[in-house]
Short mmCIF file of C-alpha atoms in Angstrom, two decimals:
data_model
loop_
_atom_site.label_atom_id
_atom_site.label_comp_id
_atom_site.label_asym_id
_atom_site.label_seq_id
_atom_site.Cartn_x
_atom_site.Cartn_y
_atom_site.Cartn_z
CA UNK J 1066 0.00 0.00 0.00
CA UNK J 1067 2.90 2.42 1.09
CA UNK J 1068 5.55 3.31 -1.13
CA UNK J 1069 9.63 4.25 -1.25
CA UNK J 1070 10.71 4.18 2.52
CA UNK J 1071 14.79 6.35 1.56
CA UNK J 1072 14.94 9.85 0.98
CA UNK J 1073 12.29 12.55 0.48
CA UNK J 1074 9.54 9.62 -0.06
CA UNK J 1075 9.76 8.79 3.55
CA UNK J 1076 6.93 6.04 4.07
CA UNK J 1077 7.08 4.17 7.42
CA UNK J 1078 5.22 1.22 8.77
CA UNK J 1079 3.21 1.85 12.00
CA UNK J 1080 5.24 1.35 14.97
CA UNK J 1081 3.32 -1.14 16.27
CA UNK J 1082 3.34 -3.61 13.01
CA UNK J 1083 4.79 -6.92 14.53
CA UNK J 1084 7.56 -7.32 11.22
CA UNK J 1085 8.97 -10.51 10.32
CA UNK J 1086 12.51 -10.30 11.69
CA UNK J 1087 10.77 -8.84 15.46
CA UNK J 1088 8.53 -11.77 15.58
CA UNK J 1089 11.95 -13.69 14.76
CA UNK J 1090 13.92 -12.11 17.28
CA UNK J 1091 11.68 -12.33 20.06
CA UNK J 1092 11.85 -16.04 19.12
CA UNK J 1093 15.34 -16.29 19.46
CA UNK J 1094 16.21 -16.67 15.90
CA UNK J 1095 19.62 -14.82 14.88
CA UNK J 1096 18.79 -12.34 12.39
CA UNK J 1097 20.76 -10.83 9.85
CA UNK J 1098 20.42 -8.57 6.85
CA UNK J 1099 22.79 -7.72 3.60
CA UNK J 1100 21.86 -5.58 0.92
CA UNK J 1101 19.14 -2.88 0.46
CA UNK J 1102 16.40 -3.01 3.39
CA UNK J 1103 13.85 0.04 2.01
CA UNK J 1104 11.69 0.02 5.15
CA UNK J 1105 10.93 1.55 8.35
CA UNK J 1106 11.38 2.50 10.97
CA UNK J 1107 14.12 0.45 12.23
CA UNK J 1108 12.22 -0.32 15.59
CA UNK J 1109 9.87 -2.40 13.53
CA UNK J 1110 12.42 -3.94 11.50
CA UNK J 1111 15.36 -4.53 13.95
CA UNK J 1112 17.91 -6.97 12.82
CA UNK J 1113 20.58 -8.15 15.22
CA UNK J 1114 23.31 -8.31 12.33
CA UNK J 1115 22.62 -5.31 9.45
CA UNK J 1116 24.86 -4.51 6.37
CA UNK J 1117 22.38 -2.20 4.59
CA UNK J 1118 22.23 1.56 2.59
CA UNK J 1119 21.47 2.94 5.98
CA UNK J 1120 24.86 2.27 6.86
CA UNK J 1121 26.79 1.58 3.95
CA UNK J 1122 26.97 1.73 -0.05
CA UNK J 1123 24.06 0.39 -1.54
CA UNK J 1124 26.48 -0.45 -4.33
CA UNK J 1125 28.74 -1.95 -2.07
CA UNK J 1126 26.12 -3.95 0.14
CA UNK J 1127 23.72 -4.41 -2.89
CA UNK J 1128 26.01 -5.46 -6.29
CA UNK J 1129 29.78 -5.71 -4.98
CA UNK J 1130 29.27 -9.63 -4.62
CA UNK J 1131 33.10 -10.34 -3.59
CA UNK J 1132 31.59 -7.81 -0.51
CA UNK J 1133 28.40 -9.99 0.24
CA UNK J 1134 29.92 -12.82 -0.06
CA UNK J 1135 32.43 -12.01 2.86
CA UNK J 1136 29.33 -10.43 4.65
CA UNK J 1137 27.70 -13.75 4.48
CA UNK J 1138 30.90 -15.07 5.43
CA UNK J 1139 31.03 -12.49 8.61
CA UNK J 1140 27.61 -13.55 9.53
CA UNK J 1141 27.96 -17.22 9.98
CA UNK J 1142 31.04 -16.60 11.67
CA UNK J 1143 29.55 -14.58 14.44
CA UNK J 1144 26.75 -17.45 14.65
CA UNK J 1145 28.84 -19.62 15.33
CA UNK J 1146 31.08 -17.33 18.20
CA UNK J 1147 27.57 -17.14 19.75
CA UNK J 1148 27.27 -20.65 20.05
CA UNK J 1149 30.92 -21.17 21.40
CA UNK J 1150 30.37 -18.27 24.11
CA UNK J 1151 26.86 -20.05 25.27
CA UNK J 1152 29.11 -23.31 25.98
CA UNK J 1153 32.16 -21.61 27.36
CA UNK J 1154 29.57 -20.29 29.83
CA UNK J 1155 27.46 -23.43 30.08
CA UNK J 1156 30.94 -24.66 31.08
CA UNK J 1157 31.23 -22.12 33.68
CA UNK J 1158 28.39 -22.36 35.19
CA UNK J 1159 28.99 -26.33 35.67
CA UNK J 1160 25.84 -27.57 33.29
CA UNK J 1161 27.14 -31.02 32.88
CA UNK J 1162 24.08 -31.55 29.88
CA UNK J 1163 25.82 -33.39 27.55
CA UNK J 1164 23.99 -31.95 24.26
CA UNK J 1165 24.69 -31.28 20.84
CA UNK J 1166 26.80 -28.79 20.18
CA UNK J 1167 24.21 -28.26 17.25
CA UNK J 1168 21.62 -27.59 20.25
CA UNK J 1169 23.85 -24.77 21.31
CA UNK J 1170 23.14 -22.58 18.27
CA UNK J 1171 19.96 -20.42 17.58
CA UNK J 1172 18.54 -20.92 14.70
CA UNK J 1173 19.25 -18.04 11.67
CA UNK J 1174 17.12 -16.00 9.45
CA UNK J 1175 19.48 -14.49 6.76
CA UNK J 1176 18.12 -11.75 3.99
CA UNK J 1177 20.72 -11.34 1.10
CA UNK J 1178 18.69 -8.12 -0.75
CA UNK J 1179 20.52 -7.88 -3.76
CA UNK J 1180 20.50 -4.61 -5.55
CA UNK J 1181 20.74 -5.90 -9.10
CA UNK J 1182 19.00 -5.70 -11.43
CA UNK J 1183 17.75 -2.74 -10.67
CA UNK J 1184 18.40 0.85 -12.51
CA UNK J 1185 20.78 3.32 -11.84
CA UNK J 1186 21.25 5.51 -14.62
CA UNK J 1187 19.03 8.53 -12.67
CA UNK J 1188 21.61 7.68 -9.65
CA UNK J 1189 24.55 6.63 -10.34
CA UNK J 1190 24.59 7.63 -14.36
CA UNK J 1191 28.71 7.27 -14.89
CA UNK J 1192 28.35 3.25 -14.09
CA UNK J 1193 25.44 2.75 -17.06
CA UNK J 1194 21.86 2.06 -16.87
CA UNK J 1195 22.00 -0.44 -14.93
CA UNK J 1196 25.50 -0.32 -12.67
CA UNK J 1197 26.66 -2.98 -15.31
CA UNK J 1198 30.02 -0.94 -15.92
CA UNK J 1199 30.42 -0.94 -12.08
CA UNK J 1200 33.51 -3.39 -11.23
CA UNK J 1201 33.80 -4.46 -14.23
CA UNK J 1202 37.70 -3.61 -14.39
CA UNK J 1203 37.52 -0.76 -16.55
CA UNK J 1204 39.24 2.77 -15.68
CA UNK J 1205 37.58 4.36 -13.31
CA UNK J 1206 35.10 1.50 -12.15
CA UNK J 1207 36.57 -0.87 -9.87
CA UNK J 1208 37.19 -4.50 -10.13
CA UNK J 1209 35.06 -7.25 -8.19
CA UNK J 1210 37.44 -9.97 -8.28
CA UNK J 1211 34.23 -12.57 -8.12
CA UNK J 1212 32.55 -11.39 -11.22
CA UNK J 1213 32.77 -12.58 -14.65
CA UNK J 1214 30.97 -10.30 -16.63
CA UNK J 1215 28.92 -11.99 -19.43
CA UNK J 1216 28.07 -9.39 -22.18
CA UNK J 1217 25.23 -9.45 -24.81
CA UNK J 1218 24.53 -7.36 -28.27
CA UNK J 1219 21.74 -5.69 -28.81
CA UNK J 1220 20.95 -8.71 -31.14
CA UNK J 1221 21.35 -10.98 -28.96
CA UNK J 1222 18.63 -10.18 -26.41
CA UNK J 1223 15.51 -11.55 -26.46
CA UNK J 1224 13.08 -8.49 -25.78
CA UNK J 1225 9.70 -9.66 -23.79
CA UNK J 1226 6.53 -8.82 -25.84
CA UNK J 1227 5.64 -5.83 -23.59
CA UNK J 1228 8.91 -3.79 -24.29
CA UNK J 1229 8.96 -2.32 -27.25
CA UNK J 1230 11.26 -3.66 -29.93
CA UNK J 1231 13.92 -1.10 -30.59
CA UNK J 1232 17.60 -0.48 -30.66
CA UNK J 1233 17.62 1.64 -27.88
CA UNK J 1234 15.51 -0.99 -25.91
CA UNK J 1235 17.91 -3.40 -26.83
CA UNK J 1236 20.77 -1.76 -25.80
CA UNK J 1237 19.22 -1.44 -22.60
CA UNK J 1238 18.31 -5.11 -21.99
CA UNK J 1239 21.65 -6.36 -22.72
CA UNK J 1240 23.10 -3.49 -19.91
CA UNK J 1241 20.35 -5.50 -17.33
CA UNK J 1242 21.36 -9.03 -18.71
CA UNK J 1243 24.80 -8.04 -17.78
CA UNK J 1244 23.80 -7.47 -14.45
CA UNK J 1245 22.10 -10.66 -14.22
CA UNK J 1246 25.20 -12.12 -14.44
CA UNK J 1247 26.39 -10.40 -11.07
CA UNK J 1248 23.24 -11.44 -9.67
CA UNK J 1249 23.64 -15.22 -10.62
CA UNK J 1250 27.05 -15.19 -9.54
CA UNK J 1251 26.56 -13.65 -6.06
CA UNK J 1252 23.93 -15.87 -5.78
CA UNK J 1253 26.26 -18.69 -6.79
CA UNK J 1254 28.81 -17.24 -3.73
CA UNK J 1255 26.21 -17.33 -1.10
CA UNK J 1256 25.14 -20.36 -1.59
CA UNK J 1257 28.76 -21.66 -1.48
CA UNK J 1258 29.38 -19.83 1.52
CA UNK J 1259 26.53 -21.67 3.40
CA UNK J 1260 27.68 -25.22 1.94
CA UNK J 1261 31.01 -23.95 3.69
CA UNK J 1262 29.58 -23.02 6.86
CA UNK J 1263 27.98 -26.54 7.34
CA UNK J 1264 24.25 -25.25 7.18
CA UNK J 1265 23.28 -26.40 3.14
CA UNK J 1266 21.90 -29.59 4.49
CA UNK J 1267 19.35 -27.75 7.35
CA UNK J 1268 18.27 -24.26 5.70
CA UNK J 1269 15.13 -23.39 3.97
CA UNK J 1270 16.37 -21.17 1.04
CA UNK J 1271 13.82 -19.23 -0.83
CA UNK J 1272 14.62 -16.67 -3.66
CA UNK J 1273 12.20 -14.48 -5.14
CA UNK J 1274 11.88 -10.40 -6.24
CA UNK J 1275 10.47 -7.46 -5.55
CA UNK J 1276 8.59 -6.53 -8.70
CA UNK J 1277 9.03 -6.48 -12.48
CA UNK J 1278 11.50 -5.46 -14.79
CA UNK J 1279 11.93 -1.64 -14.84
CA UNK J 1280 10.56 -1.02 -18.00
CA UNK J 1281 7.23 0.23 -19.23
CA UNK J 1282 4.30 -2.20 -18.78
CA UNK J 1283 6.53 -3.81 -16.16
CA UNK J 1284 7.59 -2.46 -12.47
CA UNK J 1285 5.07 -0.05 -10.79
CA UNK J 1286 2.30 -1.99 -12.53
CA UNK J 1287 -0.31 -4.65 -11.60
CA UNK J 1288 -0.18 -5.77 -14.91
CA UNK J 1289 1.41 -9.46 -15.22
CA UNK J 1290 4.21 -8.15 -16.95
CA UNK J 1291 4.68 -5.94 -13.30
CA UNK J 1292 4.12 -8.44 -11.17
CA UNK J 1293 5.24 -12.19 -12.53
CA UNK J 1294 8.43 -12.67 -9.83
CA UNK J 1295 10.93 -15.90 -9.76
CA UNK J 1296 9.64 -18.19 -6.76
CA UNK J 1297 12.25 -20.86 -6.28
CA UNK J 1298 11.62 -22.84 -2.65
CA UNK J 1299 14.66 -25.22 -1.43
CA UNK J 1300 13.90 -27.18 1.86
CA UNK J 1301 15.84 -30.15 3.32
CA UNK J 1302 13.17 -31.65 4.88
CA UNK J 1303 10.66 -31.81 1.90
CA UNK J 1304 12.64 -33.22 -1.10
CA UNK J 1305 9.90 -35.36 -2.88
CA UNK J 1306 8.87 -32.78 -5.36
CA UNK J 1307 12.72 -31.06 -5.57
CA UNK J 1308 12.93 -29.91 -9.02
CA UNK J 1309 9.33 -29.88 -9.98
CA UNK J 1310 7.07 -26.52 -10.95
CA UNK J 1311 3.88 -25.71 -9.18
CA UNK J 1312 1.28 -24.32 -10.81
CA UNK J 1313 0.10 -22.76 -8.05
CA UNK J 1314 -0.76 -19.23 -7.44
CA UNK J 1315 1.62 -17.70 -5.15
CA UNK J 1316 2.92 -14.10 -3.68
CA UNK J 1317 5.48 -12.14 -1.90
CA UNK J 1318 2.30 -12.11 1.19
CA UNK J 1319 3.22 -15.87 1.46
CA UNK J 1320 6.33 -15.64 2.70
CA UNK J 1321 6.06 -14.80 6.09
CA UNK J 1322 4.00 -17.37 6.80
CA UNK J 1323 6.27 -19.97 5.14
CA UNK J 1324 9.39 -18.50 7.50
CA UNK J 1325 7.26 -17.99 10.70
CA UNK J 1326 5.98 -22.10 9.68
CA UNK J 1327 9.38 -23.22 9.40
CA UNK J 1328 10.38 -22.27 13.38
CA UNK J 1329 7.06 -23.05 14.42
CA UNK J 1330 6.52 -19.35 15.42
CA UNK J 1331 2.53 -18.45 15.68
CA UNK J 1332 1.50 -14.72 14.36
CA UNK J 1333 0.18 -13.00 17.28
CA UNK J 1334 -3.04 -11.73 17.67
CA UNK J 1335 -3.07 -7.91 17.62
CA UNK J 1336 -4.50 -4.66 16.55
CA UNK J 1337 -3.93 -2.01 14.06
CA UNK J 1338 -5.04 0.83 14.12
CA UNK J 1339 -8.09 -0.45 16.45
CA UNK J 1340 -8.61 -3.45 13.65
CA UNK J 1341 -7.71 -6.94 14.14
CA UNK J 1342 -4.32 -7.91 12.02
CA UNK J 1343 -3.92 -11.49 10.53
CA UNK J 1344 -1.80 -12.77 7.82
CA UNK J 1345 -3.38 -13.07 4.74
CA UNK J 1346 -0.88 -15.50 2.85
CA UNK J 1347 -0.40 -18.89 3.63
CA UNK J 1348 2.91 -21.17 4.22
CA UNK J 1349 4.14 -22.56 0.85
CA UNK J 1350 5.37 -25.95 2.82
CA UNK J 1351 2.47 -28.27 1.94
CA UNK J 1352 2.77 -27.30 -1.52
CA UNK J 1353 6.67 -28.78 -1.51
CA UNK J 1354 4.90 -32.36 -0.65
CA UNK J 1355 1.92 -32.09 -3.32
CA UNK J 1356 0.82 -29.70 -5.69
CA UNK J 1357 -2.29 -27.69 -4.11
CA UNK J 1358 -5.45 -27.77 -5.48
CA UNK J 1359 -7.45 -24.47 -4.58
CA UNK J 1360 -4.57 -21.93 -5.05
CA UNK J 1361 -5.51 -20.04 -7.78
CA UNK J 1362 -6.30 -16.73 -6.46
CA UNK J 1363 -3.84 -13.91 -5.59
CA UNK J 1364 -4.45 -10.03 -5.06
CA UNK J 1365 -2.07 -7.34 -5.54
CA UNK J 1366 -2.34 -3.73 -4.42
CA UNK J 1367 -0.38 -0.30 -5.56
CA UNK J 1368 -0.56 3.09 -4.26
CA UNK J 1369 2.43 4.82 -4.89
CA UNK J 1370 6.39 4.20 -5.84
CA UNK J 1371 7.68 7.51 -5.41
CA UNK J 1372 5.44 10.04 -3.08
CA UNK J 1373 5.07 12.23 -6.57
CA UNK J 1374 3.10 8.89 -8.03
CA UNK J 1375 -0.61 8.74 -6.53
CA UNK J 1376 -1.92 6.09 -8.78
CA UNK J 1377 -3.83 3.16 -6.21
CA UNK J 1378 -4.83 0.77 -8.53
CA UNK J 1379 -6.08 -3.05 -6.94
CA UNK J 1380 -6.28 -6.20 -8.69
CA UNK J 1381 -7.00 -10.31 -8.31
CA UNK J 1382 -6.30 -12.88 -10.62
CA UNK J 1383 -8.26 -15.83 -10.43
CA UNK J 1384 -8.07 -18.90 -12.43
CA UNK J 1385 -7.43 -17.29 -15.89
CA UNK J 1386 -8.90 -14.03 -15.41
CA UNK J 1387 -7.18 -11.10 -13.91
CA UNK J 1388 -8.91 -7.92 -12.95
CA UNK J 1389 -7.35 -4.68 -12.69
CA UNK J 1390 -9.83 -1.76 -10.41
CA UNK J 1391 -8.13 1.25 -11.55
CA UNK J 1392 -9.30 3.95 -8.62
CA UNK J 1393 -7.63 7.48 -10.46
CA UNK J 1394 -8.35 6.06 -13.76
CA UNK J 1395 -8.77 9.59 -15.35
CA UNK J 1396 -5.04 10.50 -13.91
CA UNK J 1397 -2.48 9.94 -16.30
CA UNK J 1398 -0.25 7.20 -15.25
CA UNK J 1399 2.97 8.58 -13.16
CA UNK J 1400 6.09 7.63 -14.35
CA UNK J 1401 9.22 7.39 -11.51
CA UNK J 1402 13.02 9.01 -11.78
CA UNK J 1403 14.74 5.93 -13.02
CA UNK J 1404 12.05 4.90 -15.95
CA UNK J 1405 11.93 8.17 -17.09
CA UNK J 1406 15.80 8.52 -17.61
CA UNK J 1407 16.17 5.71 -19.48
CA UNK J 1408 17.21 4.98 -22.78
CA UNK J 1409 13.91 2.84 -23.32
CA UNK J 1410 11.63 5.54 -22.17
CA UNK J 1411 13.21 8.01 -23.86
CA UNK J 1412 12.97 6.72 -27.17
CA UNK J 1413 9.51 5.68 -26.55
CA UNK J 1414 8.88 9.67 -25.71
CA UNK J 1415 10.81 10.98 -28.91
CA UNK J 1416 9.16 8.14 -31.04
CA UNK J 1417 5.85 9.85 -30.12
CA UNK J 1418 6.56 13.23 -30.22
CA UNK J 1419 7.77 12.84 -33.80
CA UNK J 1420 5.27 10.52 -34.63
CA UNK J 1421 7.41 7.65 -35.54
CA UNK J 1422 6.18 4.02 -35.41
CA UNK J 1423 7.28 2.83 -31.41
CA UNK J 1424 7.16 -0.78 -32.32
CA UNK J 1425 5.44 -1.19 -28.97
CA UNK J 1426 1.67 -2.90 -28.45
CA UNK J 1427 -0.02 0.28 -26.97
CA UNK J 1428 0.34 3.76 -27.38
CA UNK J 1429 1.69 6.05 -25.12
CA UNK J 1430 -1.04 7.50 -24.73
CA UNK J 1431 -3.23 3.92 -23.70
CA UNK J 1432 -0.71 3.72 -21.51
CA UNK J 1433 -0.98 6.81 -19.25
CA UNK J 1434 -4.60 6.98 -19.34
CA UNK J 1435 -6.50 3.38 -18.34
CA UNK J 1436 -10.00 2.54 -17.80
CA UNK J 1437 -11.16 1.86 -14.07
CA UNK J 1438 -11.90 -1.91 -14.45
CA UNK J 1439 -9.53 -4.13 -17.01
CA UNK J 1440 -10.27 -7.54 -16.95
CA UNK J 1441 -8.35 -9.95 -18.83
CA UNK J 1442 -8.32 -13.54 -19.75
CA UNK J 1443 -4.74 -14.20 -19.35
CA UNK J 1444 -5.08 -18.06 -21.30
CA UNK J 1445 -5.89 -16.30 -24.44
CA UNK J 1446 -4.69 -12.67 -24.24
CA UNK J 1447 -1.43 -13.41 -21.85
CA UNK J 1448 -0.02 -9.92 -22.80
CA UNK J 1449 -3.08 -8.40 -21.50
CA UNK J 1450 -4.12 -6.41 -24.54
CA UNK J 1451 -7.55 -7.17 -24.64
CA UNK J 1452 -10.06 -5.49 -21.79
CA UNK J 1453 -13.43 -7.35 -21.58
CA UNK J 1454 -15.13 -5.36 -18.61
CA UNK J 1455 -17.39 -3.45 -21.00
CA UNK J 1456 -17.71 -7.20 -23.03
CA UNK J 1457 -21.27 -8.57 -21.79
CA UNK J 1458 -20.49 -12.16 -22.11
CA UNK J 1459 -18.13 -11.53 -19.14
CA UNK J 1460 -20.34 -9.60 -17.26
CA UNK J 1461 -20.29 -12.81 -14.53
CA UNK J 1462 -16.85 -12.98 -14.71
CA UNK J 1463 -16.54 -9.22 -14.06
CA UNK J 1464 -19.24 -9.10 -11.07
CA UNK J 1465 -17.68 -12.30 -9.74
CA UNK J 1466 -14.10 -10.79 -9.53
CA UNK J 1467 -15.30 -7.46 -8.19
CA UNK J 1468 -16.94 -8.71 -5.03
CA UNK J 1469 -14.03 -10.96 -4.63
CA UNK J 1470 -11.70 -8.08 -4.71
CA UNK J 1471 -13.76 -6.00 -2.65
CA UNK J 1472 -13.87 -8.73 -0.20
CA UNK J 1473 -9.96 -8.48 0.51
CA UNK J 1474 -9.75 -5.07 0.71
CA UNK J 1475 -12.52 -5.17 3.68
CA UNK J 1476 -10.86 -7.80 5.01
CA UNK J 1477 -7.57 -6.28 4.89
CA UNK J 1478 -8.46 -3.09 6.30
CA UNK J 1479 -7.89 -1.24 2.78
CA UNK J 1480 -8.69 2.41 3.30
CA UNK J 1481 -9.34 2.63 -0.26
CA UNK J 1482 -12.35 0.11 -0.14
CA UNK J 1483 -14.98 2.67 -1.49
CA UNK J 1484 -13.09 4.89 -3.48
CA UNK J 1485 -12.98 6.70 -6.15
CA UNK J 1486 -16.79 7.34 -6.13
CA UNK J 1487 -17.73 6.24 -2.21
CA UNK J 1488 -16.07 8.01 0.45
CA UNK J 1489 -15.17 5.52 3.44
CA UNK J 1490 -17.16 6.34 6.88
CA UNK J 1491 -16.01 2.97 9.07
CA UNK J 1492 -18.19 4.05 11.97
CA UNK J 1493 -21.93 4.68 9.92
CA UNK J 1494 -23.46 1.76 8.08
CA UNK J 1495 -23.48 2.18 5.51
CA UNK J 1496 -19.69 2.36 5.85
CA UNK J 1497 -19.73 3.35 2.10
CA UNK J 1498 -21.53 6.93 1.86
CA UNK J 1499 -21.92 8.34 -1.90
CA UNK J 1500 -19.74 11.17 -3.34
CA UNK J 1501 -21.99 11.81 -6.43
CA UNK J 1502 -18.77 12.51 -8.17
CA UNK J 1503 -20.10 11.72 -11.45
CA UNK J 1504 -17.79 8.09 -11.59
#
């Protein structure tokens, strides 16, 4: 719902949100954080071992993989010191137990936030679009002595149907598929580093993302193409399906639950602000010993990136339809910093202006102004280019969908429940009062 947490955009979490690594720590699970962290404040979010951009380079914590990987290194070294000073004391104070010395270690909860692939031509221009020049051995930028760079042409790439087809786009997926490789890598490194550490054979490891590709159509959107993550699951106790793909609907809500699962730690029941809080995704164990059934619904919600981009837009996908409830609908679509700096946005603008074919699906204009309900049926229109809300056949579909959606946000505590044309009172029945706004 809340957007950027750095800088001038300043969102926060309520102080009294009980956050993943609290719940962890009050648990006594050893907690530790590399990379970029992008929330607040850090009351909510303490971790007992942090390597972020609060307090360091984001380049450094977040693409300098020879750096993470001795962070990772740091971290499982101090683990284990912990575990040594709890016997050296166990020792002192005569406990004659004769356990493990497994038993004397706390479980971990490690967060590698990698900063690739994201942009940085609107930050950090002199290092490319993407930081793909950065430590690459070149004058001027460093040398990461773990990366290999892998390069690509412009011809080489294999551009997703929602970006338009250009040079310039090109260009500018080969610069992120260079960065890839620095991802891939320092994933490769941390990995190695817990084999090395003696934990590969007793840690969950899950990998995912935080949004799209940073390109138009993808990240900021609730389109597929803004949404569709990596979800890869790794757990030592459930190896029966290992290597398998779920069809299963899935997202980033479910992964608390599938942490919290793994130490047996319960959610607590508490309030916010004056509502009842409760998880609304689910663990993703069971579905590593058989492929679920009933998960095909997810929801996704968007308010605003930067604090300049007011654009709340809702959405669920069920089965194979995917509705989008567009609340500003007659607001042009806000574009953020990084987008609008690069190379693929900035041909797309110049295309238009000079009215020169963009070689994209939709216009630039479709794209900034939307209707309020899109609904899609993603098994015969998967790049979404089809809207059948005002279609009558689907008029079930639609009214289905709607009171679905409308369901979560009620039961989610979504402040935006009755907008754009319904003004929220949550103490009147009923709680929806009209605006006769004309929508």
């Amino acid at each position: 719902m809340y957007g950027l947490h750095q800088g001038v955009h300043h969102f926060n979490s309520f102080d009294g949100v009980q956050s993943l690594p609290l719940l962890l720590s009050r648990a006594n699970v050893h907690t530790g954080i590399i990379g970029k962290k992008h929330v607040g404040p850090g009351s909510v979010y303490p971790f007992d071992y942090a390597y972020t951009e609060e307090n360091n380079s984001v380049l450094q914590v977040g693409r300098n993989i020879t750096r993470i990987k001795l962070l990772v290194r740091k971290f499982f070294q101090t683990h284990k010191e912990e575990a040594v000073e709890h016997r050296r004391k166990k020792k002192e104070n005569k406990d004659d137990a004769k356990d493990d010395e497994k038993d004397d270690e706390r479980p971990f909860f490690l967060y590698v936030a990698f900063h690739d692939t994201h942009r940085c031509g609107h930050s950090q221009p002199q290092y490319g679009a993407f930081c793909e020049k950065f430590g690459n051995g070149e004058m001027g930028m460093g040398r990461i002595p773990d990366w290999t760079p892998e390069y690509y042409t412009p011809e080489q790439v294999k551009v997703p149907p929602f970006v338009p087809d250009t040079p310039a786009a090109r260009a500018d997926l080969a610069a992120q598929y260079t960065t890839v490789s620095r991802l891939d890598q320092g994933i490769g490194l941390v990995l190695q580093e817990l084999k090395d550490a003696g934990y590969d054979n007793d840690t969950l490891v899950i990998y995912s993302s935080d949004n799209g590709i940073p390109f138009p159509n993808g990240r900021t959107n609730l389109y597929r193409s803004g949404t569709a993550e990596p979800m890869l699951v790794s757990s030592p106790e459930h190896r029966g399906r290992r290597g398998d793909t779920s069809q299963a609907y899935v997202s980033l809500l479910d992964i608390t639950p599938t942490i919290l699962d793994w130490f047996s730690v319960p959610y607590p029941a508490y309030s916010l602000p004056g509502a009842p809080v409760h998880l609304t995704g689910r663990s993703l164990l069971p579905a590593l010993i058989a492929e679920p059934r009933s998960w095909n619904t997810v929801y996704g919600s968007q308010s605003l990136h930067e604090v300049t981009m007011y654009y709340p837009t809702r959405s669920v996908h069920q089965g194979a339809y995917h509705l989008l409830h567009n609340l500003h609908y007659r607001m042009p679509f806000p574009i953020d910093q990084d987008l609008y700096v690069s190379p693929t946005f900035q041909d797309l603008l110049n295309r238009t202006r000079l009215g020169e074919p963009t070689h994209w699906f939709k216009s630039l204009q479709q794209y900034y102004y939307r209707e309020r309900w899109e609904l899609f049926d993603c098994r015969t229109d998967p790049l979404e280019t089809r809207n059948l809300a005002s279609d009558p056949s689907h008029s079930g579909v639609l009214e289905s969908l709607r009171q679905s959606l409308q369901k979560w946000q009620w039961d989610t505590g979504d402040p935006w429940v009755c907008g754009p044309d319904y003004v929220l009172e949550d103490k009147l029945e009923p709680h929806c009062r009209p605006l006769y706004n004309g929508l």
